[in-house]
Amino acid sequence: MIVRQAANVLEIMEFFAQAKKPATLAEIADHFGWPRSSTFNLLATLSEKGYLYEPRPRAGFYPTPRWLAMARMISEVEPLPPWTHTLVADLSAETGETASIVAPAGVMAVFIDVVESKAAIRYFATIGHRVPIHATASGRALLLQYSQEERDSVYRKIEFKQYGPSTPISIEAVEAELRNSIARGYCQSFGDYSRDLAGAAIPLPIGDRRLSVVVAGPEFRIGPKVADVAALIARTVERLRPKTTAA
Amino acid sequence: MIVRQAANVLEIMEFFAQAKKPATLAEIADHFGWPRSSTFNLLATLSEKGYLYEPRPRAGFYPTPRWLAMARMISEVEPLPPWTHTLVADLSAETGETASIVAPAGVMAVFIDVVESKAAIRYFATIGHRVPIHATASGRALLLQYSQEERDSVYRKIEFKQYGPSTPISIEAVEAELRNSIARGYCQSFGDYSRDLAGAAIPLPIGDRRLSVVVAGPEFRIGPKVADVAALIARTVERLRPKTTAA
DNA sequence: GGAAACTGTACATATATGTGAATTTTAATG
DNA sequence: CATTAAAATTCACATATATGTACAGTTTCC
């Protein structure tokens, strides 16, 4: 069950992140098509908790810096090492495509760092974006780091859907693709989940965290050079990852 | 009316900001005393929206960097000029008390930047903290920047409560205190709102934004030297605020 | 200066939603 | 490996809550 008012809080914040200016109750209500009374209650709640204020008289509401303060506290814990951002930045620059760091979230994979392609036609993804773990290059690069038991446990929760012609729709199909990936040296996907979208990914374990790096873009651009892209990812990781004597 | 599930989202985030480590469904449910089923729904909603993930298998949930990304987008709009943070930092350092920048939010005043005192006994405030605009030094320093009509409009919405012996409990009492503040050259409060708490504040208009700076602490420490503290605030603002040729 | 238009607020009620109990899945222990 | 304990998940129902309606306050425009 989805908790509507919880989702609405997020929507409001996303609204402000886009609008980048204060908005009145009426504007917000109209934007979402919410009743004014409900909007009133929500805004009152957020204000009361110190997350919204009125920068200038009669100009409407805007989030307080409390969001930033809180987000900072949360994110200063085990932040990704700085080189991983360099990694995706470099990969995006060199390939001209969108590059991301991805982490597991149950049957899904979440983008936790993203540098977007600058091309007009590009893979549009943002931090927080989620994709099925079994039907994407990045997700499978995560699965490769799981034990067989852990994978089985994930498989049991997956609802296998035919997102596209090449979507693996059985446990065996996923396992087969994982074996192929190992043989090939990298994970790939050609519209397994999103139409026309192709990507190359490799596992990126950091400490005890299981992450992956992926470069993704339109099939017609990535397709011909997946292997090259994958090799580039591997080389770039090799170059940027600090050498530990322990390893 | 308070929107419970909206408030719960904020509570969860605050929980993570404090805990600074992943937490399982059960831990969160127990911490708040929520039913597990409800907690499940909430966590599922936040996960589905890309705001929570599972950093490692079976280790529980943690917020994704999406919060940070969103908070940054929101806060990069008209950020406070950097010198205002220096201002509160310097004031806190020199006085040993808590110093803050405050903004209006209807009948309340919100702290939008805070540097806390390091003393054991201190005014504990965080960004987002709210106090009544008419019963605090910082709030009155905001009211001083309003026109008479705007003040009247605010007064009509205030519920006058006797927070402490010196709380102004009528419009006339507030107006009188404002007149005193003008004569005195700064705003002050001695337990008007919080017992044992005293503070000195002055208006801090920035562009068309109406803000104020306040230094606050226990009455016994601040009391004897309010005037000095107020003078220090004024001098520090004078020193740090960039001189505009236009002004 | 008067009225129309708009924004924000209160409240009773129907309904969407949170919850307790039951079920399934996963981990721990001998 | 069998058994127990704990955690996660599902679901039907009573209840807390979102909303339609009505109203008050504020601004704008003629």
Coordinates of C-alpha atoms (C1' of nucleotides) in Angstrom, one line a residue:
Chain A
M1 CA 0.0 0.0 0.0
I2 CA 1.3 3.4 -0.9
V3 CA 1.0 6.1 1.8
R4 CA -0.4 8.9 -0.1
Q5 CA 0.5 11.8 2.2
A6 CA 4.0 10.5 2.6
A7 CA 4.3 10.5 -1.2
N8 CA 2.8 14.0 -1.3
V9 CA 5.5 15.4 0.9
L10 CA 8.1 14.1 -1.5
E11 CA 6.1 15.5 -4.4
I12 CA 6.0 18.9 -2.8
M13 CA 9.7 19.0 -2.3
E14 CA 10.3 17.9 -5.9
F15 CA 8.0 20.6 -7.0
F16 CA 10.1 23.2 -5.1
A17 CA 13.4 21.7 -6.4
Q18 CA 12.0 22.3 -9.9
A19 CA 10.3 25.6 -9.4
K20 CA 13.1 27.1 -7.5
K21 CA 10.9 29.8 -6.1
P22 CA 8.3 30.3 -3.4
A23 CA 4.8 29.2 -4.2
T24 CA 1.4 30.0 -2.7
L25 CA -1.0 27.5 -1.3
A26 CA -3.3 28.1 -4.3
E27 CA -0.4 27.5 -6.8
I28 CA 0.6 24.3 -5.2
A29 CA -3.0 23.1 -4.9
D30 CA -3.7 23.9 -8.6
H31 CA -0.4 22.3 -9.7
F32 CA -1.2 19.0 -8.2
G33 CA -4.9 19.2 -8.5
W34 CA -5.3 18.8 -4.8
P35 CA -8.2 20.4 -2.8
R36 CA -7.1 23.6 -1.1
S37 CA -8.1 22.3 2.3
S38 CA -5.9 19.3 2.0
T39 CA -3.1 21.4 0.6
F40 CA -3.6 23.7 3.6
N41 CA -3.2 20.9 6.0
L42 CA -0.1 19.6 4.4
L43 CA 1.6 23.0 4.2
A44 CA 0.6 23.7 7.8
T45 CA 2.2 20.4 8.9
L46 CA 5.4 21.0 7.0
S47 CA 5.6 24.6 8.3
E48 CA 4.9 23.5 11.9
K49 CA 7.8 21.0 11.7
G50 CA 10.1 23.8 10.5
Y51 CA 10.5 22.7 6.9
L52 CA 8.6 25.5 5.2
Y53 CA 8.6 29.2 5.8
E54 CA 7.5 32.4 4.1
P55 CA 10.5 34.2 2.8
R56 CA 8.6 37.4 2.1
P57 CA 5.1 38.5 3.0
R58 CA 2.4 37.2 0.7
A59 CA 4.9 35.6 -1.6
G60 CA 4.2 32.1 -0.6
F61 CA 6.0 29.2 1.0
Y62 CA 9.5 27.9 0.4
P63 CA 11.5 25.1 2.1
T64 CA 13.8 26.1 4.9
P65 CA 17.5 25.2 4.9
R66 CA 16.6 22.5 7.3
W67 CA 16.2 20.1 4.4
L68 CA 19.8 20.7 3.5
A69 CA 21.1 20.5 7.0
M70 CA 19.3 17.1 7.5
A71 CA 20.4 15.8 4.1
R72 CA 24.0 16.7 4.9
M73 CA 23.9 14.9 8.2
I74 CA 22.5 11.8 6.5
S75 CA 24.9 11.9 3.7
E76 CA 28.1 12.5 5.6
V77 CA 27.9 8.9 6.8
E78 CA 29.9 6.6 4.6
P79 CA 29.8 9.0 1.6
L80 CA 31.0 7.5 -1.6
P81 CA 34.7 8.1 -1.9
P82 CA 35.4 11.1 -4.1
W83 CA 37.0 9.1 -6.8
T84 CA 33.7 7.5 -7.7
H85 CA 32.2 10.8 -8.8
T86 CA 35.3 11.5 -10.8
L87 CA 34.7 8.0 -12.3
V88 CA 31.2 8.7 -13.6
A89 CA 32.2 12.3 -14.6
D90 CA 35.1 11.0 -16.7
L91 CA 33.0 8.2 -18.2
S92 CA 30.3 10.5 -19.1
A93 CA 32.7 13.0 -20.6
E94 CA 34.6 10.4 -22.6
T95 CA 31.6 8.5 -23.9
G96 CA 29.2 11.3 -24.2
E97 CA 26.6 9.1 -22.5
T98 CA 25.0 9.0 -19.0
A99 CA 27.1 7.3 -16.4
S100 CA 26.0 6.2 -12.9
I101 CA 26.9 4.5 -9.7
V102 CA 24.1 2.0 -8.7
A103 CA 23.2 0.3 -5.4
P104 CA 20.8 -2.5 -4.5
A105 CA 17.4 -1.9 -3.0
G106 CA 15.6 -5.3 -2.8
V107 CA 14.5 -6.3 -6.2
M108 CA 15.4 -2.9 -7.6
A109 CA 18.6 -1.1 -8.2
V110 CA 18.9 2.6 -7.3
F111 CA 21.0 5.2 -8.9
I112 CA 23.1 6.9 -6.2
D113 CA 25.3 9.0 -8.4
V114 CA 24.6 10.2 -11.9
V115 CA 26.3 12.3 -14.5
E116 CA 24.1 12.9 -17.4
S117 CA 25.0 12.9 -21.0
K118 CA 24.8 16.3 -22.7
A119 CA 23.4 14.9 -25.9
A120 CA 19.9 15.9 -27.0
I121 CA 18.9 12.3 -27.2
R122 CA 20.1 10.7 -24.0
Y123 CA 19.3 8.5 -21.1
F124 CA 17.5 10.6 -18.6
A125 CA 18.2 9.4 -15.1
T126 CA 18.5 11.1 -11.7
I127 CA 19.8 10.1 -8.3
G128 CA 17.1 8.0 -6.7
H129 CA 16.0 6.5 -10.1
R130 CA 15.1 2.8 -9.7
V131 CA 15.2 0.0 -12.2
P132 CA 14.6 -3.8 -11.8
I133 CA 17.8 -5.5 -10.6
H134 CA 17.5 -8.5 -12.9
A135 CA 16.6 -6.7 -16.2
T136 CA 19.3 -4.1 -16.4
A137 CA 23.1 -4.2 -16.9
S138 CA 23.7 -2.2 -13.7
G139 CA 21.4 -4.5 -11.7
R140 CA 23.0 -7.7 -13.0
A141 CA 26.4 -6.2 -12.1
L142 CA 25.1 -6.1 -8.5
L143 CA 23.7 -9.6 -8.6
L144 CA 27.1 -10.9 -9.7
Q145 CA 28.3 -9.9 -6.2
Y146 CA 25.7 -11.9 -4.4
S147 CA 26.0 -15.5 -3.2
Q148 CA 23.8 -18.1 -4.9
E149 CA 21.5 -18.1 -1.8
E150 CA 21.2 -14.4 -1.7
R151 CA 20.3 -14.3 -5.4
D152 CA 17.7 -17.1 -4.9
S153 CA 16.2 -15.0 -2.1
V154 CA 15.9 -12.0 -4.4
Y155 CA 14.5 -14.1 -7.3
R156 CA 11.6 -15.3 -5.1
K157 CA 10.4 -11.7 -4.8
I158 CA 10.8 -10.7 -8.4
E159 CA 7.7 -10.4 -10.5
F160 CA 9.0 -11.4 -13.9
K161 CA 7.5 -9.1 -16.5
Q162 CA 8.1 -8.9 -20.2
Y163 CA 9.3 -5.3 -20.3
G164 CA 10.7 -5.8 -23.8
P165 CA 11.5 -8.6 -26.3
S166 CA 14.8 -9.4 -24.6
T167 CA 13.7 -9.2 -20.9
P168 CA 14.7 -12.4 -19.1
I169 CA 11.4 -13.7 -17.7
S170 CA 12.6 -16.6 -15.6
I171 CA 15.2 -17.3 -13.0
E172 CA 17.1 -19.6 -15.4
A173 CA 17.2 -16.8 -18.0
V174 CA 18.7 -14.4 -15.5
E175 CA 21.2 -16.9 -14.3
A176 CA 22.2 -17.7 -17.9
E177 CA 22.7 -14.0 -18.6
L178 CA 24.8 -13.8 -15.5
R179 CA 27.0 -16.6 -16.7
N180 CA 27.3 -14.9 -20.1
S181 CA 28.3 -11.7 -18.3
I182 CA 31.1 -13.4 -16.4
A183 CA 32.4 -15.0 -19.6
R184 CA 32.1 -11.7 -21.4
G185 CA 33.7 -9.7 -18.6
Y186 CA 31.0 -7.2 -18.3
C187 CA 27.2 -6.9 -18.1
Q188 CA 25.1 -5.5 -20.8
S189 CA 21.5 -4.9 -21.6
F190 CA 19.7 -4.0 -24.9
G191 CA 16.3 -2.8 -24.1
D192 CA 15.8 -5.5 -21.5
Y193 CA 13.9 -3.0 -19.4
S194 CA 13.5 0.3 -21.3
R195 CA 12.9 0.4 -25.0
D196 CA 15.8 1.6 -27.1
L197 CA 18.1 1.8 -24.1
A198 CA 21.4 0.0 -24.0
G199 CA 24.0 -0.1 -21.3
A200 CA 27.3 -1.7 -20.2
A201 CA 28.1 -2.2 -16.5
I202 CA 30.6 -3.8 -14.2
P203 CA 30.6 -4.6 -10.5
L204 CA 32.1 -2.0 -8.2
P205 CA 32.6 -3.4 -4.7
I206 CA 33.7 -0.7 -2.2
G207 CA 34.5 -1.9 1.2
D208 CA 31.6 -4.3 2.0
R209 CA 29.3 -2.3 -0.2
R210 CA 28.1 -3.8 -3.4
L211 CA 27.8 -1.2 -6.1
S212 CA 28.1 -1.1 -9.8
V213 CA 29.1 1.4 -12.5
V214 CA 27.0 1.7 -15.7
V215 CA 27.2 3.7 -18.9
A216 CA 23.9 3.8 -20.7
G217 CA 22.4 5.5 -23.7
P218 CA 20.3 5.0 -26.8
E219 CA 20.8 1.6 -28.4
F220 CA 21.9 3.0 -31.8
R221 CA 24.8 4.9 -30.2
I222 CA 25.8 2.4 -27.6
G223 CA 25.1 -0.8 -29.5
P224 CA 28.0 -0.8 -31.9
K225 CA 30.6 -0.1 -29.2
V226 CA 29.4 -1.9 -26.0
A227 CA 32.6 -3.8 -25.7
D228 CA 34.7 -0.6 -26.1
V229 CA 32.6 1.2 -23.5
A230 CA 32.9 -1.8 -21.1
A231 CA 36.6 -1.8 -21.6
L232 CA 36.8 1.9 -21.0
I233 CA 34.8 1.5 -17.8
A234 CA 37.2 -1.2 -16.6
R235 CA 40.2 0.9 -17.5
T236 CA 38.9 4.0 -15.8
V237 CA 38.1 2.2 -12.6
E238 CA 41.6 0.7 -12.7
R239 CA 43.0 4.2 -13.1
L240 CA 41.0 5.9 -10.4
R241 CA 40.6 3.3 -7.7
P242 CA 43.2 3.8 -5.0
K243 CA 45.6 0.8 -4.7
T244 CA 45.3 -0.7 -1.3
T245 CA 48.3 -2.7 -0.1
A246 CA 46.0 -5.0 1.8
A247 CA 44.2 -6.1 -1.4
Chain B
M1 CA -5.1 19.6 11.3
I2 CA -1.8 17.8 11.3
V3 CA -1.1 15.4 8.5
R4 CA 0.2 12.4 10.4
Q5 CA 1.9 10.5 7.6
A6 CA 3.5 13.7 6.3
A7 CA 5.0 14.3 9.8
N8 CA 6.1 10.7 10.0
V9 CA 8.2 11.1 6.8
L10 CA 10.0 14.0 8.5
E11 CA 10.4 12.0 11.7
I12 CA 12.0 9.1 9.8
M13 CA 14.4 11.4 8.1
E14 CA 15.3 13.0 11.4
F15 CA 15.8 9.6 12.9
F16 CA 18.3 8.7 10.2
A17 CA 20.0 12.1 10.6
Q18 CA 20.6 11.2 14.2
A19 CA 21.3 7.5 13.9
K20 CA 23.6 7.9 11.0
K21 CA 23.3 4.2 10.1
P22 CA 20.9 1.9 8.4
A23 CA 17.9 0.7 10.4
T24 CA 15.6 -2.3 9.8
L25 CA 11.9 -2.1 9.6
A26 CA 11.6 -3.5 13.1
E27 CA 14.1 -1.1 14.6
I28 CA 12.2 1.9 13.2
A29 CA 8.8 0.5 14.2
D30 CA 10.0 -0.1 17.7
H31 CA 11.8 3.3 17.9
F32 CA 8.6 5.2 17.1
G33 CA 6.2 2.7 18.6
W34 CA 4.5 2.3 15.2
P35 CA 2.8 -0.9 14.2
R36 CA 5.1 -2.9 11.9
S37 CA 2.5 -3.0 9.2
S38 CA 2.2 0.7 9.1
T39 CA 6.0 1.1 9.1
F40 CA 6.2 -1.3 6.3
N41 CA 3.8 0.8 4.2
L42 CA 5.8 4.0 4.9
L43 CA 9.1 2.5 4.1
A44 CA 7.8 0.9 1.0
T45 CA 6.4 4.3 -0.1
L46 CA 9.7 6.0 0.5
S47 CA 11.7 3.3 -1.2
E48 CA 9.4 3.3 -4.2
K49 CA 9.9 7.0 -4.6
G50 CA 13.7 6.4 -4.6
Y51 CA 14.4 8.0 -1.2
L52 CA 15.4 4.9 0.7
Y53 CA 17.5 1.9 -0.3
E54 CA 19.3 -1.1 1.3
P55 CA 23.0 -0.4 1.3
R56 CA 23.8 -4.0 2.2
P57 CA 21.7 -7.1 2.3
R58 CA 19.7 -7.6 5.5
A59 CA 21.2 -4.5 7.1
G60 CA 18.1 -2.4 6.8
F61 CA 17.2 0.9 5.1
Y62 CA 19.0 4.1 4.6
P63 CA 18.2 7.3 2.7
T64 CA 19.6 7.6 -0.8
P65 CA 21.6 10.7 -1.8
R66 CA 18.5 11.9 -3.5
W67 CA 17.6 13.9 -0.4
L68 CA 20.9 15.7 -0.7
A69 CA 20.5 16.3 -4.4
M70 CA 17.0 17.7 -3.9
A71 CA 18.0 19.8 -0.9
R72 CA 20.9 21.3 -2.9
M73 CA 18.6 22.2 -5.8
I74 CA 16.2 23.9 -3.4
S75 CA 18.9 25.7 -1.5
E76 CA 20.9 27.0 -4.3
V77 CA 18.2 29.5 -5.0
E78 CA 18.9 32.8 -3.3
P79 CA 21.2 31.2 -0.7
L80 CA 22.1 33.5 2.2
P81 CA 25.2 35.4 1.2
P82 CA 28.3 33.7 2.7
W83 CA 29.1 36.6 5.1
T84 CA 25.9 35.9 7.1
H85 CA 27.3 32.5 8.2
T86 CA 30.5 34.2 9.1
L87 CA 28.5 36.6 11.1
V88 CA 26.8 34.0 13.2
A89 CA 30.0 32.0 13.5
D90 CA 31.9 35.0 14.7
L91 CA 29.1 36.1 17.1
S92 CA 28.9 32.6 18.6
A93 CA 32.7 32.4 19.0
E94 CA 33.0 35.8 20.6
T95 CA 30.1 35.6 22.9
G96 CA 30.2 31.9 23.6
E97 CA 26.5 31.8 23.0
T98 CA 24.2 30.5 20.3
A99 CA 23.8 32.9 17.3
S100 CA 21.3 32.6 14.5
I101 CA 19.8 34.2 11.4
V102 CA 16.0 34.3 11.6
A103 CA 13.2 34.7 9.0
P104 CA 9.5 35.2 9.2
A105 CA 6.9 32.4 8.8
G106 CA 3.5 33.9 9.5
V107 CA 3.1 34.4 13.3
M108 CA 6.3 32.5 13.8
A109 CA 10.0 33.2 13.3
V110 CA 12.2 30.4 11.8
F111 CA 15.9 29.9 12.4
I112 CA 17.5 29.6 9.0
D113 CA 21.1 29.5 10.2
V114 CA 22.4 28.6 13.6
V115 CA 25.8 28.3 15.2
E116 CA 25.5 26.7 18.6
S117 CA 27.2 27.7 21.7
K118 CA 29.7 25.2 23.0
A119 CA 28.8 25.8 26.6
A120 CA 27.3 22.9 28.6
I121 CA 24.3 25.1 29.5
R122 CA 23.3 26.7 26.3
Y123 CA 20.4 27.7 24.1
F124 CA 19.7 24.6 22.1
A125 CA 18.3 25.5 18.7
T126 CA 18.6 24.0 15.2
I127 CA 17.9 25.2 11.7
G128 CA 14.1 25.0 11.3
H129 CA 13.4 25.8 14.9
R130 CA 10.4 28.1 15.3
V131 CA 9.4 30.6 17.9
P132 CA 6.5 33.1 18.2
I133 CA 7.3 36.3 16.3
H134 CA 6.0 38.6 18.9
A135 CA 7.5 37.1 22.0
T136 CA 11.1 36.8 21.1
A137 CA 13.9 39.2 20.4
S138 CA 14.6 37.8 17.0
G139 CA 10.9 37.9 16.1
R140 CA 10.5 41.5 17.1
A141 CA 13.5 42.4 15.1
L142 CA 11.6 41.1 12.1
L143 CA 8.4 42.9 13.0
L144 CA 10.3 46.2 13.1
Q145 CA 10.8 45.8 9.4
Y146 CA 7.1 45.5 8.7
S147 CA 4.7 48.3 7.9
Q148 CA 2.0 49.1 10.4
E149 CA -0.6 47.4 8.2
E150 CA 1.5 44.3 7.8
R151 CA 2.0 44.1 11.6
D152 CA -1.7 44.6 12.2
S153 CA -2.4 41.7 9.9
V154 CA 0.0 39.5 11.8
Y155 CA -1.4 40.6 15.1
R156 CA -4.8 39.4 14.1
K157 CA -3.6 35.9 13.7
I158 CA -1.7 35.7 16.9
E159 CA -3.0 33.8 19.9
F160 CA -1.6 35.7 22.8
K161 CA -0.4 33.3 25.4
Q162 CA 1.3 33.9 28.7
Y163 CA 4.4 31.9 28.0
G164 CA 6.2 33.5 31.0
P165 CA 5.8 36.5 33.4
S166 CA 7.1 39.0 30.8
T167 CA 5.3 37.7 27.7
P168 CA 3.5 40.6 26.0
I169 CA -0.1 39.4 25.9
S170 CA -1.7 42.2 23.9
I171 CA -1.2 44.1 20.7
E172 CA -0.5 47.2 22.6
A173 CA 2.1 45.5 24.7
V174 CA 3.9 44.3 21.6
E175 CA 3.8 47.7 20.0
A176 CA 5.1 49.3 23.2
E177 CA 8.0 46.8 23.3
L178 CA 8.8 47.6 19.6
R179 CA 8.9 51.3 20.4
N180 CA 11.3 50.5 23.3
S181 CA 13.4 48.5 21.0
I182 CA 13.7 51.4 18.6
A183 CA 14.7 53.7 21.4
R184 CA 17.1 51.2 22.8
G185 CA 18.6 50.4 19.4
Y186 CA 18.1 46.7 19.6
C187 CA 15.5 44.1 20.5
Q188 CA 15.7 42.0 23.7
S189 CA 13.8 39.3 25.5
F190 CA 14.1 38.0 29.0
G191 CA 12.2 34.7 29.2
D192 CA 9.3 36.2 27.2
Y193 CA 8.9 32.9 25.5
S194 CA 11.3 30.3 27.0
R195 CA 12.0 30.3 30.7
D196 CA 15.5 31.4 31.7
L197 CA 16.3 32.3 28.1
A198 CA 17.5 35.8 27.1
G199 CA 18.5 37.2 23.8
A200 CA 19.5 40.3 21.9
A201 CA 18.6 40.8 18.2
I202 CA 18.7 43.4 15.5
P203 CA 17.0 43.5 12.1
L204 CA 19.1 42.3 9.1
P205 CA 17.4 43.3 5.9
I206 CA 19.1 41.6 2.9
G207 CA 17.9 42.7 -0.5
D208 CA 14.1 42.6 -0.1
R209 CA 14.3 39.8 2.5
R210 CA 13.5 40.6 6.1
L211 CA 15.8 38.7 8.4
S212 CA 17.3 39.2 11.8
V213 CA 20.3 38.2 13.8
V214 CA 20.0 37.0 17.3
V215 CA 22.4 36.0 20.1
A216 CA 20.7 34.0 22.8
G217 CA 21.6 32.1 25.9
P218 CA 20.7 31.5 29.6
E219 CA 19.4 34.6 31.3
F220 CA 22.2 34.6 34.0
R221 CA 24.9 34.8 31.4
I222 CA 23.3 37.1 28.9
G223 CA 21.4 39.3 31.3
P224 CA 24.2 41.5 32.6
K225 CA 25.6 42.2 29.2
V226 CA 22.7 42.4 26.8
A227 CA 23.7 45.9 25.7
D228 CA 27.3 44.8 25.1
V229 CA 26.1 41.8 23.1
A230 CA 23.7 44.0 21.1
A231 CA 26.6 46.4 20.4
L232 CA 28.8 43.6 19.3
I233 CA 26.1 42.3 16.9
A234 CA 25.8 45.7 15.4
R235 CA 29.6 46.1 15.0
T236 CA 30.0 42.7 13.5
V237 CA 27.3 43.3 11.0
E238 CA 28.9 46.6 10.1
R239 CA 32.2 44.9 9.7
L240 CA 31.0 42.0 7.6
R241 CA 28.2 43.4 5.4
P242 CA 29.6 44.4 2.0
K243 CA 29.4 48.1 1.4
T244 CA 27.3 48.8 -1.7
T245 CA 27.9 52.0 -3.5
A246 CA 24.2 52.2 -4.4
A247 CA 23.2 52.4 -0.7
Chain C
dG1 C1' -13.5 53.9 -3.4
dG2 C1' -16.2 49.9 -4.3
dA3 C1' -16.5 45.4 -5.9
dA4 C1' -14.7 41.4 -8.0
dA5 C1' -11.3 38.0 -7.7
dC6 C1' -8.3 35.5 -5.2
dT7 C1' -6.0 33.4 -1.2
dG8 C1' -6.2 31.3 3.1
dT9 C1' -9.0 29.0 7.0
dA10 C1' -12.8 26.1 9.7
dC11 C1' -15.6 22.2 10.1
dA12 C1' -18.8 18.0 9.5
dT13 C1' -19.0 13.9 7.1
dA14 C1' -18.0 10.1 3.9
dT15 C1' -14.2 7.5 2.7
dA16 C1' -9.6 6.3 2.1
dT17 C1' -6.2 4.6 5.3
dG18 C1' -3.8 2.8 9.3
dT19 C1' -3.8 -1.2 12.1
dG20 C1' -4.2 -5.9 14.6
dA21 C1' -4.2 -10.4 13.7
dA22 C1' -2.9 -14.0 10.7
dT23 C1' 0.5 -15.9 7.4
dT24 C1' 4.7 -16.4 5.2
dT25 C1' 9.5 -16.0 5.0
dT26 C1' 14.1 -15.7 7.0
dA27 C1' 17.5 -16.3 10.6
dA28 C1' 19.3 -18.7 14.7
dT29 C1' 20.2 -22.6 17.5
dG30 C1' 21.2 -27.2 19.0
Chain D
dC1 C1' 19.1 -30.8 9.3
dA2 C1' 15.0 -30.0 12.4
dT3 C1' 13.0 -26.8 15.3
dT4 C1' 12.3 -22.4 17.3
dA5 C1' 12.2 -17.6 17.2
dA6 C1' 12.0 -13.4 14.8
dA7 C1' 11.2 -10.5 11.0
dA8 C1' 8.6 -9.3 7.0
dT9 C1' 4.3 -9.2 4.5
dT10 C1' -0.7 -9.6 3.6
dC11 C1' -5.5 -8.4 4.3
dA12 C1' -10.2 -7.1 6.1
dC13 C1' -12.2 -3.9 8.9
dA14 C1' -13.0 0.1 12.1
dT15 C1' -11.5 4.6 12.5
dA16 C1' -8.8 8.5 11.8
dT17 C1' -8.5 11.7 8.0
dA18 C1' -9.0 14.0 3.4
dT19 C1' -12.2 16.8 1.4
dG20 C1' -16.5 19.7 -0.2
dT21 C1' -18.6 23.4 1.2
dA22 C1' -18.9 27.7 3.4
dC23 C1' -16.7 31.9 5.0
dA24 C1' -13.2 35.5 6.1
dG25 C1' -9.6 38.3 4.8
dT26 C1' -6.7 40.6 1.3
dT27 C1' -5.4 42.5 -3.1
dT28 C1' -6.4 44.3 -7.6
dC29 C1' -8.5 46.8 -10.9
dC30 C1' -11.7 49.8 -12.8

